[in-house]
Coordinates of C-alpha atoms and ligand atoms in Angstrom, one line a residue:
T31 CA -19.3 -26.4 14.2
D32 CA -17.8 -29.7 13.0
P33 CA -14.6 -28.7 11.1
A34 CA -15.6 -31.2 8.4
L35 CA -18.4 -28.8 7.5
I36 CA -16.3 -25.6 7.4
R37 CA -14.8 -24.1 4.2
N38 CA -12.5 -21.1 4.5
F39 CA -11.9 -19.3 1.3
C40 CA -11.1 -15.9 -0.2
I41 CA -11.4 -14.2 -3.5
I42 CA -8.3 -13.1 -5.4
A43 CA -9.1 -10.5 -8.0
H44 CA -7.8 -7.4 -9.6
I45 CA -9.5 -4.1 -8.8
D46 CA -12.7 -3.8 -10.8
H47 CA -12.8 -7.4 -11.8
G48 CA -15.9 -7.8 -9.7
K49 CA -14.9 -9.1 -6.3
S50 CA -17.4 -6.9 -4.3
T51 CA -20.2 -7.7 -6.7
L52 CA -19.5 -11.4 -6.4
A53 CA -19.4 -11.2 -2.6
D54 CA -22.7 -9.3 -2.7
R55 CA -24.2 -12.1 -4.8
M56 CA -23.0 -14.7 -2.4
L57 CA -24.5 -12.8 0.6
Q58 CA -27.7 -12.8 -1.2
L59 CA -27.8 -16.4 -2.5
T60 CA -26.9 -17.7 1.0
G61 CA -29.7 -15.7 2.5
V62 CA -27.4 -13.8 4.8
V63 CA -28.6 -10.5 3.6
E64 CA -32.2 -10.4 2.6
Q65 CA -33.2 -9.2 -0.8
R66 CA -34.8 -6.1 0.3
Q67 CA -31.8 -5.1 2.5
M68 CA -29.5 -5.7 -0.4
R69 CA -27.6 -2.7 -1.4
A70 CA -24.9 -2.7 -4.0
Q71 CA -21.6 -3.5 -2.4
Y72 CA -22.8 -4.3 1.0
L73 CA -19.4 -5.1 2.3
D74 CA -17.8 -2.0 0.9
R75 CA -20.4 0.2 2.5
M76 CA -19.7 -1.2 5.9
D77 CA -16.0 -0.3 5.4
I78 CA -16.8 3.1 4.1
E79 CA -18.8 3.8 7.2
R80 CA -16.0 2.6 9.4
E81 CA -13.0 3.9 7.5
R82 CA -14.5 6.7 5.5
G83 CA -13.8 5.6 2.0
I84 CA -10.6 3.7 2.0
T85 CA -11.1 -0.1 1.9
I86 CA -7.7 -1.6 2.4
K87 CA -8.6 -3.8 5.3
S88 CA -9.9 -7.3 5.2
Q89 CA -12.7 -8.9 7.0
A90 CA -14.6 -12.2 7.2
V91 CA -18.2 -13.2 6.6
R92 CA -19.9 -16.4 7.6
L93 CA -22.2 -17.9 4.9
P94 CA -24.4 -20.9 5.5
W95 CA -24.7 -23.0 2.3
A96 CA -26.3 -26.3 1.5
P97 CA -25.0 -27.5 -1.8
T98 CA -27.6 -28.0 -4.5
T99 CA -25.8 -30.9 -6.1
G100 CA -23.0 -33.4 -5.6
E101 CA -21.3 -34.4 -2.4
G102 CA -22.8 -33.0 0.8
Q103 CA -26.0 -32.0 -1.1
G104 CA -28.6 -30.7 1.3
T105 CA -26.3 -30.5 4.3
T106 CA -25.7 -27.0 5.5
H107 CA -22.0 -26.1 5.5
V108 CA -20.3 -23.0 6.9
L109 CA -18.5 -21.0 4.3
N110 CA -16.2 -18.3 5.7
M111 CA -15.4 -15.8 3.1
I112 CA -12.2 -13.9 4.0
D113 CA -11.6 -10.6 2.3
T114 CA -8.0 -9.9 1.1
P115 CA -6.6 -6.4 0.6
G116 CA -5.9 -5.9 -3.0
H117 CA -2.9 -3.6 -3.1
V118 CA 0.8 -3.9 -3.8
D119 CA 2.1 -2.7 -0.5
F120 CA 0.0 -5.0 1.6
T121 CA 1.6 -8.3 0.6
Y122 CA 2.1 -9.4 4.1
E123 CA -1.6 -8.7 5.1
V124 CA -2.6 -10.6 2.0
S125 CA -0.4 -13.5 2.9
R126 CA -1.9 -13.7 6.4
S127 CA -5.5 -13.6 5.0
L128 CA -4.5 -16.4 2.6
A129 CA -3.0 -18.4 5.4
A130 CA -6.4 -18.4 7.1
C131 CA -7.9 -20.1 4.1
E132 CA -7.8 -23.6 2.6
G133 CA -8.9 -22.4 -0.8
T134 CA -9.3 -19.4 -3.0
I135 CA -11.4 -18.2 -5.9
L136 CA -9.2 -16.8 -8.6
L137 CA -11.6 -14.3 -10.2
V138 CA -10.7 -12.8 -13.5
D139 CA -12.6 -10.4 -15.8
A140 CA -13.5 -12.3 -18.9
A141 CA -13.0 -9.1 -21.0
Q142 CA -9.6 -8.2 -19.5
G143 CA -7.6 -11.3 -18.5
I144 CA -5.4 -11.7 -15.5
E145 CA -3.3 -8.8 -14.1
A146 CA 0.1 -8.7 -12.4
Q147 CA -1.4 -8.1 -9.0
T148 CA -3.7 -11.1 -9.3
L149 CA -0.8 -13.2 -10.6
A150 CA 1.4 -12.2 -7.6
N151 CA -1.4 -13.0 -5.2
L152 CA -2.0 -16.3 -7.0
Y153 CA 1.7 -17.2 -6.3
L154 CA 1.2 -16.3 -2.7
A155 CA -1.9 -18.6 -2.6
L156 CA 0.1 -21.4 -4.1
E157 CA 2.9 -20.9 -1.5
N158 CA 0.2 -21.3 1.1
D159 CA -0.9 -24.6 -0.5
L160 CA -4.4 -23.3 -1.2
H161 CA -6.8 -25.0 -3.5
I162 CA -7.5 -22.7 -6.5
I163 CA -10.8 -22.4 -8.2
P164 CA -10.4 -20.5 -11.4
V165 CA -13.4 -18.3 -12.4
L166 CA -14.1 -15.9 -15.2
N167 CA -16.5 -13.1 -14.3
K168 CA -18.6 -10.7 -16.4
I169 CA -19.4 -13.3 -19.1
D170 CA -22.6 -11.3 -19.8
L171 CA -20.4 -8.5 -21.3
P172 CA -20.4 -8.4 -25.1
A173 CA -16.7 -7.8 -25.0
A174 CA -16.1 -11.0 -22.9
Q175 CA -13.7 -13.5 -24.4
P176 CA -14.3 -16.4 -22.1
E177 CA -12.6 -19.0 -24.4
K178 CA -9.4 -17.0 -24.8
Y179 CA -9.0 -16.2 -21.1
A180 CA -10.1 -19.6 -19.9
A181 CA -7.2 -21.0 -21.9
E182 CA -4.9 -18.4 -20.4
L183 CA -6.0 -19.2 -16.8
A184 CA -5.8 -22.9 -17.5
H185 CA -2.2 -22.4 -18.8
I186 CA -1.2 -20.5 -15.7
I187 CA -2.5 -22.9 -13.0
G188 CA -2.1 -26.0 -15.1
C189 CA -5.6 -27.3 -15.4
D190 CA -8.0 -28.0 -18.3
P191 CA -9.8 -24.9 -19.8
S192 CA -13.1 -26.7 -19.2
E193 CA -12.5 -26.6 -15.5
V194 CA -12.6 -22.8 -15.5
L195 CA -16.0 -21.7 -14.2
K196 CA -17.7 -18.9 -16.1
V197 CA -20.0 -16.6 -14.1
S198 CA -21.6 -13.2 -14.1
A199 CA -21.6 -11.7 -10.7
K200 CA -24.0 -9.1 -12.0
T201 CA -26.8 -11.4 -13.2
G202 CA -25.9 -14.2 -10.7
E203 CA -25.4 -16.7 -13.5
G204 CA -23.1 -19.5 -12.3
V205 CA -22.8 -18.3 -8.7
T206 CA -24.8 -21.2 -7.3
E207 CA -22.4 -23.6 -9.1
L208 CA -19.5 -21.7 -7.7
L209 CA -20.7 -22.0 -4.1
D210 CA -21.3 -25.7 -4.7
K211 CA -17.8 -26.0 -6.0
V212 CA -16.3 -24.3 -2.9
V213 CA -18.0 -27.0 -0.7
A214 CA -16.9 -29.8 -3.0
E215 CA -13.3 -28.8 -3.7
V216 CA -12.0 -26.6 -0.9
P217 CA -10.5 -28.9 1.8
A218 CA -12.0 -28.6 5.3
P219 CA -9.7 -27.1 7.9
V220 CA -7.7 -29.6 10.1
G221 CA -6.5 -28.9 13.7
K222 CA -6.2 -30.5 17.1
A223 CA -9.4 -30.0 19.0
D224 CA -7.9 -31.0 22.4
A225 CA -4.7 -29.1 22.1
P226 CA -4.1 -25.6 23.7
A227 CA -5.7 -22.9 21.6
R228 CA -3.8 -21.4 18.7
A229 CA -5.5 -18.7 16.7
M230 CA -3.9 -16.7 13.9
I231 CA -4.7 -13.0 13.6
F232 CA -5.3 -12.1 10.0
D233 CA -6.7 -8.7 10.5
S234 CA -7.1 -6.1 13.2
V235 CA -9.2 -3.0 12.8
Y236 CA -9.7 0.0 15.0
D237 CA -13.3 1.0 15.7
S238 CA -14.0 4.2 17.6
Y239 CA -16.8 2.6 19.6
R240 CA -15.5 -0.9 20.4
G241 CA -11.7 -0.4 20.3
V242 CA -9.8 -2.9 18.3
V243 CA -11.7 -5.7 16.5
T244 CA -9.4 -8.6 15.8
Y245 CA -10.2 -11.2 13.2
V246 CA -8.8 -14.7 13.8
K247 CA -8.8 -18.2 12.5
V248 CA -8.7 -20.8 15.2
V249 CA -6.2 -23.5 14.1
D250 CA -6.1 -25.7 17.3
G251 CA -8.2 -25.9 20.4
K252 CA -10.9 -23.5 21.4
L253 CA -11.2 -19.8 22.5
S254 CA -14.0 -19.0 24.8
K255 CA -15.7 -15.9 26.0
R256 CA -14.3 -14.2 29.2
E257 CA -11.1 -16.3 29.0
R258 CA -7.7 -14.7 29.5
I259 CA -5.6 -14.8 26.4
R260 CA -2.0 -14.2 25.5
M261 CA -0.5 -12.6 22.4
M262 CA 2.5 -14.9 21.7
S263 CA 4.8 -12.3 20.1
T264 CA 4.8 -10.0 23.1
G265 CA 3.4 -12.1 25.9
A266 CA 0.8 -9.5 26.7
A267 CA -2.4 -10.7 28.4
H268 CA -5.9 -9.6 27.6
E269 CA -9.4 -10.6 28.6
L270 CA -11.8 -11.8 25.8
L271 CA -14.6 -9.4 26.4
E272 CA -16.4 -10.6 23.3
I273 CA -15.9 -13.3 20.7
G274 CA -18.2 -14.1 17.7
V275 CA -18.7 -14.3 14.0
S276 CA -19.6 -11.8 11.4
S277 CA -22.6 -12.7 9.4
P278 CA -22.0 -9.9 8.3
E279 CA -23.1 -8.0 11.4
M280 CA -21.2 -9.0 14.4
A281 CA -22.9 -11.9 16.3
P282 CA -21.4 -12.7 19.7
A283 CA -20.9 -16.4 20.5
D284 CA -19.6 -18.5 23.4
G285 CA -16.5 -19.5 21.7
L286 CA -14.7 -20.5 18.5
G287 CA -13.3 -23.9 17.8
V288 CA -11.0 -25.6 15.3
G289 CA -11.2 -24.2 11.8
E290 CA -13.6 -21.4 12.8
V291 CA -13.2 -17.8 11.7
G292 CA -14.5 -14.9 13.6
Y293 CA -13.7 -11.8 15.6
L294 CA -12.7 -11.0 19.1
I295 CA -12.6 -7.8 21.2
T296 CA -10.3 -7.3 24.2
G297 CA -10.6 -3.6 24.8
V298 CA -7.2 -2.7 23.4
K299 CA -7.2 0.7 21.7
D300 CA -4.4 0.3 19.3
V301 CA -3.9 -2.2 16.5
R302 CA -0.2 -2.5 17.4
Q303 CA -1.4 -4.5 20.5
S304 CA -3.2 -7.0 18.3
K305 CA -0.9 -7.6 15.3
V306 CA -1.6 -9.2 12.1
G307 CA 0.2 -12.6 11.9
D308 CA 0.5 -13.0 15.6
T309 CA -0.8 -16.2 17.4
I310 CA -3.3 -16.0 20.3
T311 CA -3.4 -18.7 22.9
Q312 CA -4.8 -19.1 26.5
F313 CA -3.0 -17.3 29.2
T314 CA -2.8 -20.3 31.4
R315 CA -1.7 -23.7 29.9
G316 CA -1.3 -22.0 26.6
A317 CA 0.5 -23.3 23.5
E318 CA 4.3 -23.3 23.6
E319 CA 4.9 -22.8 19.9
P320 CA 3.3 -20.0 17.9
L321 CA 2.0 -20.6 14.4
G322 CA 4.6 -19.8 11.8
G323 CA 4.7 -16.8 9.5
Y324 CA 4.6 -13.9 11.9
K325 CA 6.5 -10.8 10.9
E326 CA 6.8 -7.3 12.4
P327 CA 5.4 -4.7 10.0
K328 CA 8.4 -3.1 8.4
P329 CA 8.3 0.3 6.7
M330 CA 10.2 0.3 3.4
V331 CA 9.8 3.9 2.2
F332 CA 10.3 7.1 4.1
S333 CA 9.3 10.6 3.4
G334 CA 9.3 13.9 5.3
L335 CA 5.8 15.4 5.7
Y336 CA 5.7 19.1 6.5
P337 CA 2.6 21.3 6.9
L338 CA 2.5 24.0 4.3
D339 CA 1.5 26.4 7.1
G340 CA 3.9 25.9 10.0
S341 CA 1.2 26.5 12.5
D342 CA -0.6 23.3 11.5
Y343 CA 2.2 21.2 13.0
P344 CA 0.1 20.2 16.1
E345 CA -2.8 19.2 13.8
L346 CA -0.5 17.1 11.7
R347 CA 0.8 15.3 14.9
D348 CA -2.7 14.6 16.1
A349 CA -3.8 13.3 12.7
L350 CA -0.8 10.9 12.5
D351 CA -1.6 9.7 16.1
K352 CA -5.2 9.0 15.0
L353 CA -4.2 7.2 11.8
Q354 CA -1.7 5.0 13.7
L355 CA -4.5 3.6 15.8
N356 CA -5.6 1.6 12.8
D357 CA -2.3 1.1 11.0
A358 CA 0.4 -0.9 12.7
A359 CA 2.8 -0.3 9.8
L360 CA 2.7 3.5 10.0
V361 CA 5.7 4.9 11.9
Y362 CA 6.8 8.5 12.4
E363 CA 9.1 10.7 14.4
P364 CA 9.5 14.5 14.5
E365 CA 12.0 16.0 12.1
T366 CA 13.1 19.5 11.4
S367 CA 14.3 20.8 8.1
A368 CA 16.1 24.1 7.7
A369 CA 14.1 24.7 4.6
L370 CA 10.7 23.3 5.5
G371 CA 10.5 23.8 9.3
F372 CA 8.9 21.3 11.7
G373 CA 7.5 18.1 10.3
F374 CA 7.7 14.3 10.6
R375 CA 9.8 11.6 9.1
V376 CA 7.1 9.0 8.2
G377 CA 7.7 5.4 7.3
F378 CA 5.4 3.5 4.9
L379 CA 5.1 0.0 3.5
G380 CA 5.4 1.4 0.0
L381 CA 4.3 4.1 -2.4
L382 CA 0.7 3.2 -2.4
H383 CA 0.6 3.3 1.4
L384 CA 2.3 6.7 1.3
D385 CA -0.3 8.0 -1.2
V386 CA -3.2 6.6 0.9
I387 CA -1.9 8.2 4.1
R388 CA -1.1 11.5 2.5
E389 CA -4.5 11.6 0.9
R390 CA -6.2 10.9 4.1
L391 CA -4.2 13.6 5.9
E392 CA -5.3 16.1 3.3
R393 CA -8.8 15.0 2.8
E394 CA -10.0 13.9 6.2
F395 CA -7.9 16.2 8.3
G396 CA -7.8 19.2 6.0
L397 CA -4.0 19.5 6.0
D398 CA -1.9 21.0 3.2
L399 CA 1.3 19.2 3.1
I400 CA 4.7 19.2 1.4
A401 CA 6.2 15.7 1.1
T402 CA 9.9 15.3 0.4
A403 CA 11.1 12.8 -2.1
P404 CA 10.5 9.2 -0.9
N405 CA 13.6 7.4 0.4
V406 CA 14.2 3.7 1.0
I407 CA 16.3 2.4 3.9
Y408 CA 20.0 2.1 3.1
R409 CA 22.4 0.1 5.3
V410 CA 25.7 1.9 5.4
I411 CA 28.9 0.2 6.7
M412 CA 31.7 2.5 7.6
E413 CA 35.4 1.7 7.2
D414 CA 35.7 1.4 11.0
G415 CA 33.0 -1.3 10.9
T416 CA 30.1 0.7 12.4
E417 CA 26.8 0.3 10.7
L418 CA 24.1 2.9 10.1
S419 CA 20.5 2.6 8.8
V420 CA 19.8 5.7 6.7
T421 CA 16.2 6.7 5.9
N422 CA 16.9 10.3 5.2
P423 CA 19.6 11.9 2.9
S424 CA 20.6 14.2 5.8
E425 CA 21.7 11.1 7.7
F426 CA 24.0 9.9 5.0
P427 CA 27.5 9.9 6.5
T428 CA 30.2 12.1 5.2
G429 CA 33.1 10.0 6.5
K430 CA 34.8 7.0 5.0
I431 CA 32.2 4.6 3.8
A432 CA 33.1 0.9 3.2
E433 CA 29.9 -0.2 1.5
V434 CA 26.2 0.6 1.1
F435 CA 23.4 -1.8 0.7
E436 CA 20.0 -1.0 -0.8
P437 CA 16.7 -2.9 -0.7
V438 CA 15.6 -4.8 -3.8
V439 CA 12.3 -6.1 -4.9
R440 CA 11.1 -8.9 -7.2
S441 CA 8.7 -7.4 -9.6
T442 CA 6.2 -8.9 -12.0
V443 CA 5.1 -6.9 -15.1
L444 CA 2.2 -8.1 -17.2
A445 CA 1.6 -6.6 -20.6
P446 CA 0.7 -7.2 -24.2
S447 CA 3.7 -8.7 -26.0
E448 CA 4.2 -5.7 -28.3
F449 CA 5.6 -3.7 -25.4
V450 CA 8.3 -6.2 -24.3
G451 CA 11.0 -4.0 -25.8
A452 CA 9.9 -0.9 -24.1
I453 CA 9.5 -2.6 -20.8
M454 CA 12.9 -4.2 -21.0
E455 CA 14.5 -0.8 -21.8
L456 CA 12.8 0.8 -18.9
C457 CA 13.8 -1.9 -16.4
Q458 CA 17.3 -1.9 -17.7
S459 CA 17.6 1.9 -17.3
R460 CA 16.4 1.4 -13.7
R461 CA 19.2 -1.1 -12.9
G462 CA 16.9 -4.1 -13.2
T463 CA 18.0 -7.7 -13.7
L464 CA 15.7 -10.0 -15.8
L465 CA 14.7 -13.1 -13.9
G466 CA 12.4 -14.6 -16.4
M467 CA 9.8 -14.1 -19.0
D468 CA 6.7 -16.2 -19.9
Y469 CA 4.0 -16.0 -22.6
L470 CA 0.7 -16.4 -20.9
S471 CA -1.0 -16.5 -24.3
E472 CA 0.1 -15.5 -27.7
D473 CA -0.2 -11.8 -27.1
R474 CA 0.4 -11.5 -23.3
V475 CA 3.6 -11.7 -21.6
E476 CA 4.8 -11.8 -18.0
L477 CA 8.3 -10.4 -17.2
R478 CA 10.0 -10.9 -13.9
Y479 CA 12.7 -8.5 -12.8
T480 CA 14.8 -7.8 -9.7
L481 CA 14.8 -4.0 -9.2
P482 CA 16.2 -1.7 -6.6
L483 CA 13.2 -0.4 -4.6
A484 CA 14.6 3.1 -4.8
E485 CA 14.1 2.9 -8.6
I486 CA 10.5 1.8 -8.3
V487 CA 9.6 4.5 -5.8
F488 CA 10.8 7.1 -8.2
D489 CA 8.0 7.4 -10.8
F490 CA 8.6 3.9 -12.2
F491 CA 4.9 3.0 -12.4
D492 CA 4.0 6.3 -14.3
Q493 CA 6.8 5.5 -16.8
L494 CA 5.6 2.0 -17.2
K495 CA 2.1 3.1 -17.9
S496 CA 3.1 5.7 -20.4
K497 CA 5.4 3.4 -22.3
T498 CA 2.7 0.7 -22.6
R499 CA -0.2 3.0 -23.2
G500 CA -1.6 2.0 -19.8
Y501 CA -1.7 -1.7 -20.6
A502 CA 1.0 -2.9 -18.3
S503 CA 0.3 -3.9 -14.7
L504 CA 3.0 -4.1 -12.0
D505 CA 3.4 -5.9 -8.7
Y506 CA 6.4 -6.2 -6.5
E507 CA 7.6 -7.7 -3.2
P508 CA 10.7 -7.1 -1.1
T509 CA 13.3 -9.8 -1.5
G510 CA 16.4 -8.5 0.3
E511 CA 19.2 -6.2 -0.4
Q512 CA 22.2 -5.7 -2.7
R513 CA 25.4 -3.7 -2.6
A514 CA 25.2 -0.5 -4.6
D515 CA 27.4 2.4 -5.5
L516 CA 25.5 5.3 -4.0
V517 CA 26.3 8.9 -3.4
K518 CA 24.5 11.8 -1.8
V519 CA 23.8 14.8 -4.0
D520 CA 23.3 18.2 -2.3
I521 CA 21.7 21.2 -3.8
L522 CA 23.1 24.6 -2.7
L523 CA 21.5 28.0 -3.1
N524 CA 24.0 30.8 -2.8
G525 CA 26.4 28.4 -1.1
D526 CA 23.8 27.1 1.5
K527 CA 22.7 23.5 1.4
V528 CA 18.9 23.0 1.1
D529 CA 18.3 19.8 3.1
A530 CA 14.9 19.2 1.5
F531 CA 16.5 18.7 -2.0
S532 CA 19.3 16.4 -1.0
A533 CA 19.0 12.9 -2.5
I534 CA 20.8 9.6 -2.3
L535 CA 21.3 8.2 -5.8
H536 CA 23.2 5.7 -7.8
K537 CA 26.6 7.2 -8.8
D538 CA 25.6 7.0 -12.5
K539 CA 22.4 9.0 -11.9
A540 CA 23.8 11.8 -9.7
Y541 CA 24.8 14.0 -12.6
A542 CA 21.4 13.9 -14.3
Y543 CA 19.7 14.6 -11.0
G544 CA 21.9 17.6 -10.3
V545 CA 21.4 19.1 -13.7
R546 CA 17.6 18.5 -13.6
M547 CA 17.2 20.1 -10.1
A548 CA 19.5 23.0 -10.8
G549 CA 17.5 23.7 -14.1
K550 CA 14.2 23.4 -12.4
L551 CA 15.1 25.7 -9.5
R552 CA 16.5 28.3 -11.9
E553 CA 13.0 28.5 -13.4
L554 CA 11.3 28.5 -10.0
I555 CA 13.3 30.9 -7.9
P556 CA 12.5 34.6 -8.6
R557 CA 15.3 37.0 -9.2
Q558 CA 16.6 38.6 -6.0
Q559 CA 18.6 41.7 -5.2
F560 CA 21.8 39.8 -5.8
E561 CA 22.9 37.0 -8.1
V562 CA 22.0 33.5 -6.8
P563 CA 24.2 30.5 -7.8
I564 CA 22.4 27.2 -7.8
Q565 CA 24.8 24.3 -7.4
A566 CA 24.5 20.5 -7.3
A567 CA 27.4 18.8 -5.4
V568 CA 28.6 15.4 -4.4
G569 CA 30.6 16.0 -1.3
S570 CA 32.7 19.1 -2.1
R571 CA 32.6 18.4 -5.9
V572 CA 30.2 20.6 -7.9
I573 CA 28.5 18.6 -10.6
A574 CA 26.0 21.2 -12.0
R575 CA 25.5 24.9 -11.8
E576 CA 22.9 27.5 -12.8
T577 CA 22.5 31.1 -11.9
V578 CA 19.5 33.3 -11.2
R579 CA 20.5 36.8 -12.3
A580 CA 20.1 39.8 -9.9
I581 CA 17.3 42.3 -10.4
R582 CA 16.2 45.4 -8.6
K583 CA 12.6 44.6 -7.8
D584 CA 10.7 47.8 -8.2
V585 CA 7.0 46.9 -8.0
L586 CA 5.9 50.5 -8.3
A587 CA 7.5 50.8 -11.7
K588 CA 4.4 49.3 -13.2
C589 CA 2.3 52.2 -12.0
Y590 CA 2.2 55.2 -14.2
G591 CA 1.2 58.3 -12.5
G592 CA -0.3 58.8 -9.1
D593 CA -3.1 56.3 -8.5
I594 CA -2.3 55.8 -4.8
S595 CA -4.9 53.1 -4.2
R596 CA -3.4 51.0 -7.0
K597 CA 0.0 51.5 -5.5
R598 CA -1.1 50.4 -2.1
K599 CA -2.7 47.3 -3.6
L600 CA 0.5 46.3 -5.3
L601 CA 2.4 46.8 -2.1
E602 CA 0.0 44.6 -0.2
K603 CA 0.2 42.0 -2.8
Q604 CA 3.9 41.9 -2.5
K605 CA 3.6 41.6 1.2
E606 CA 1.2 38.6 0.8
G607 CA 3.7 37.0 -1.6
K608 CA 6.5 37.4 1.0
K609 CA 4.5 35.4 3.5
R610 CA 4.7 32.4 1.3
M611 CA 8.4 32.7 0.9
K612 CA 10.9 30.7 2.9
M613 CA 14.3 32.1 3.7
V614 CA 16.9 29.6 2.7
G615 CA 20.1 31.1 4.0
S616 CA 20.0 34.5 2.3
V617 CA 17.7 33.5 -0.5
E618 CA 13.9 33.9 -0.6
V619 CA 12.3 30.8 -2.1
P620 CA 8.6 30.6 -2.8
Q621 CA 6.7 27.8 -1.1
D622 CA 5.5 26.7 -4.5
A623 CA 9.1 26.1 -5.7
F624 CA 9.5 23.4 -3.1
I625 CA 6.3 21.7 -4.1
A626 CA 7.2 21.9 -7.8
A627 CA 10.8 20.9 -7.4
L628 CA 9.9 17.9 -5.2
S629 CA 7.3 16.6 -7.7
T630 CA 8.6 14.0 -10.1
D631 CA 7.8 15.5 -13.5
Ligands
GTP189 P1 -12.8 -2.9 -6.1 O1 -13.9 -2.8 -5.0 O2 -12.5 -1.5 -6.7 O3 -11.6 -3.7 -5.7 O4 -13.4 -3.6 -7.3 P2 -14.1 -5.0 -7.3 O5 -13.1 -6.0 -7.8 O6 -14.7 -5.3 -6.0 O7 -15.1 -4.8 -8.4 P3 -16.7 -4.4 -8.3 O8 -17.4 -5.6 -7.7 O9 -16.8 -3.1 -7.7 O10 -17.0 -4.4 -9.8 C1 -16.4 -3.5 -10.7 C2 -17.3 -3.1 -11.8 O11 -17.6 -4.2 -12.6 C3 -18.7 -2.6 -11.2 O12 -19.1 -1.5 -12.1 C4 -19.6 -3.8 -11.4 O13 -20.9 -3.4 -11.5 C5 -19.0 -4.4 -12.6 N1 -19.3 -5.9 -12.6 C6 -19.0 -6.7 -11.7 N2 -19.3 -8.0 -12.0 C7 -19.9 -7.9 -13.2 C8 -20.5 -8.8 -14.2 O14 -20.6 -10.0 -13.9 N3 -20.9 -8.3 -15.3 C9 -20.9 -7.0 -15.6 N4 -21.4 -6.6 -16.8 N5 -20.3 -6.1 -14.8 C10 -19.9 -6.5 -13.6

């Protein structure tokens, strides 16, 4: 295809603002999916089949479109619609999808207005120099306020409110105009046709039948079927078994040229061999310089995952192996805890990623898990100059520490202006620094804060929601690290440290944590034959203490008289209960106590 006729674009939208519905409508209007085949959310369905329900991966669809009006009227163009993942933790994936495009549709619900996530992705699009087409969706809704939100969008991107297109993805109103506008306004891709090939990977998906399917945009040159290619980050060579476009079913082709978007299959079985952001070139006489912007996926948040039933450990390992085939950012290594037994230390991109993985392990693999409190990566510098990377409280050194660095994020909060006070208070209490504040309209405000990531992973989002009656939205991206005054708090039961409850905290928060955990555990640990002191300590200094009083547990005392079968039942019940106890030193702790104590509320 002549690059002049290609338009590569994506849709930036908040969840539920109608991206899938709009994509469906475009598939239909461009004739790619015939009316009678049209099912609601065609693209989502394909994903569900492939990934069983969780759509966090992007893909591309090729749409032929001859504009009905204006420049290029009647000439069939190729529109490549590239899907962007819509979640906080996948900023890097989003940035790569955006880098494959020349323009984006900024889609906003006309009854809701823009959300933090959308705003953050808009900034990414602007950084990638994309042409922005502002669009309000759902104008058919009685609650729609198109004038108000058109003004808001116009203010944010600096255009005239009349330039904001108003559509209904549901009824199809305005969607033809939108497709025409994509052709008219989104710049055609530019690249060197006679240079060695350079193609950027913007997505890579594991498929159990075909192996890894890699989605690319060819920037320079041409990739052809059967050719040997090289991954520029690793130098690894592969053969192009198949190359083609999705429209939306995979359609093999002979090759892909400048500006084209499509998929390729090399037979690799693991997405880590075909990494998002990497550049592909020919194996012989390939390009010297990769395209910019490649980053290794870097886990930011770590948590210990343990099977509730210790005998499920092999199943947990197999499940993690399987998930990793499709998730280059998921890392794990075996870990043992005196309290929880055998499990894994697992690294995630962020909290949402953690939730998704945990849910998949439980739902798809039927595992019951205990997760330890999420931990960020601390960089610890000792007085003798050695440096440690700590992802687990148990690795926090006891020797002489010179300084500790913690990761920080730049966060964006969007909310009705009446909540500004409450949000500022929350961010302040989480050691935040205000970077700036903007009124998007009279009654909506955007606050930008630098916050320690550790403060965000700890129930920040829940707090934000509850303090703003659910109206605030949050987005964040890593921006580096800062020096911090951190200590490790240990929890001791009858003098024995319980590793699962140790935490690395800011010095000012250590006391509150100690008091809260000791109090919680006093409620959760049943009385034993002896008195059990519960202590919170920083090093050898005890900062909080509670006591579980001793009791002689006489289960039979409840039985009056001689009903032997009832006695037996009670004894059996007690035995059952014992099974779900863990011995921590000399103290029996019910399994449930771990789960309850490790939950955030
Ligand atoms: P996720 O797939 O969850 O990211 O959401 P999405 O942004 O793709 O939104 P989706 O297309 O699933 O739409 C969300 C809801 O809004 C669905 O119930 C749609 O039927 C509805 N919807 C989408 N567009 C319109 C519209 O133009 N008008 C009306 N009334 N409803 C719409």
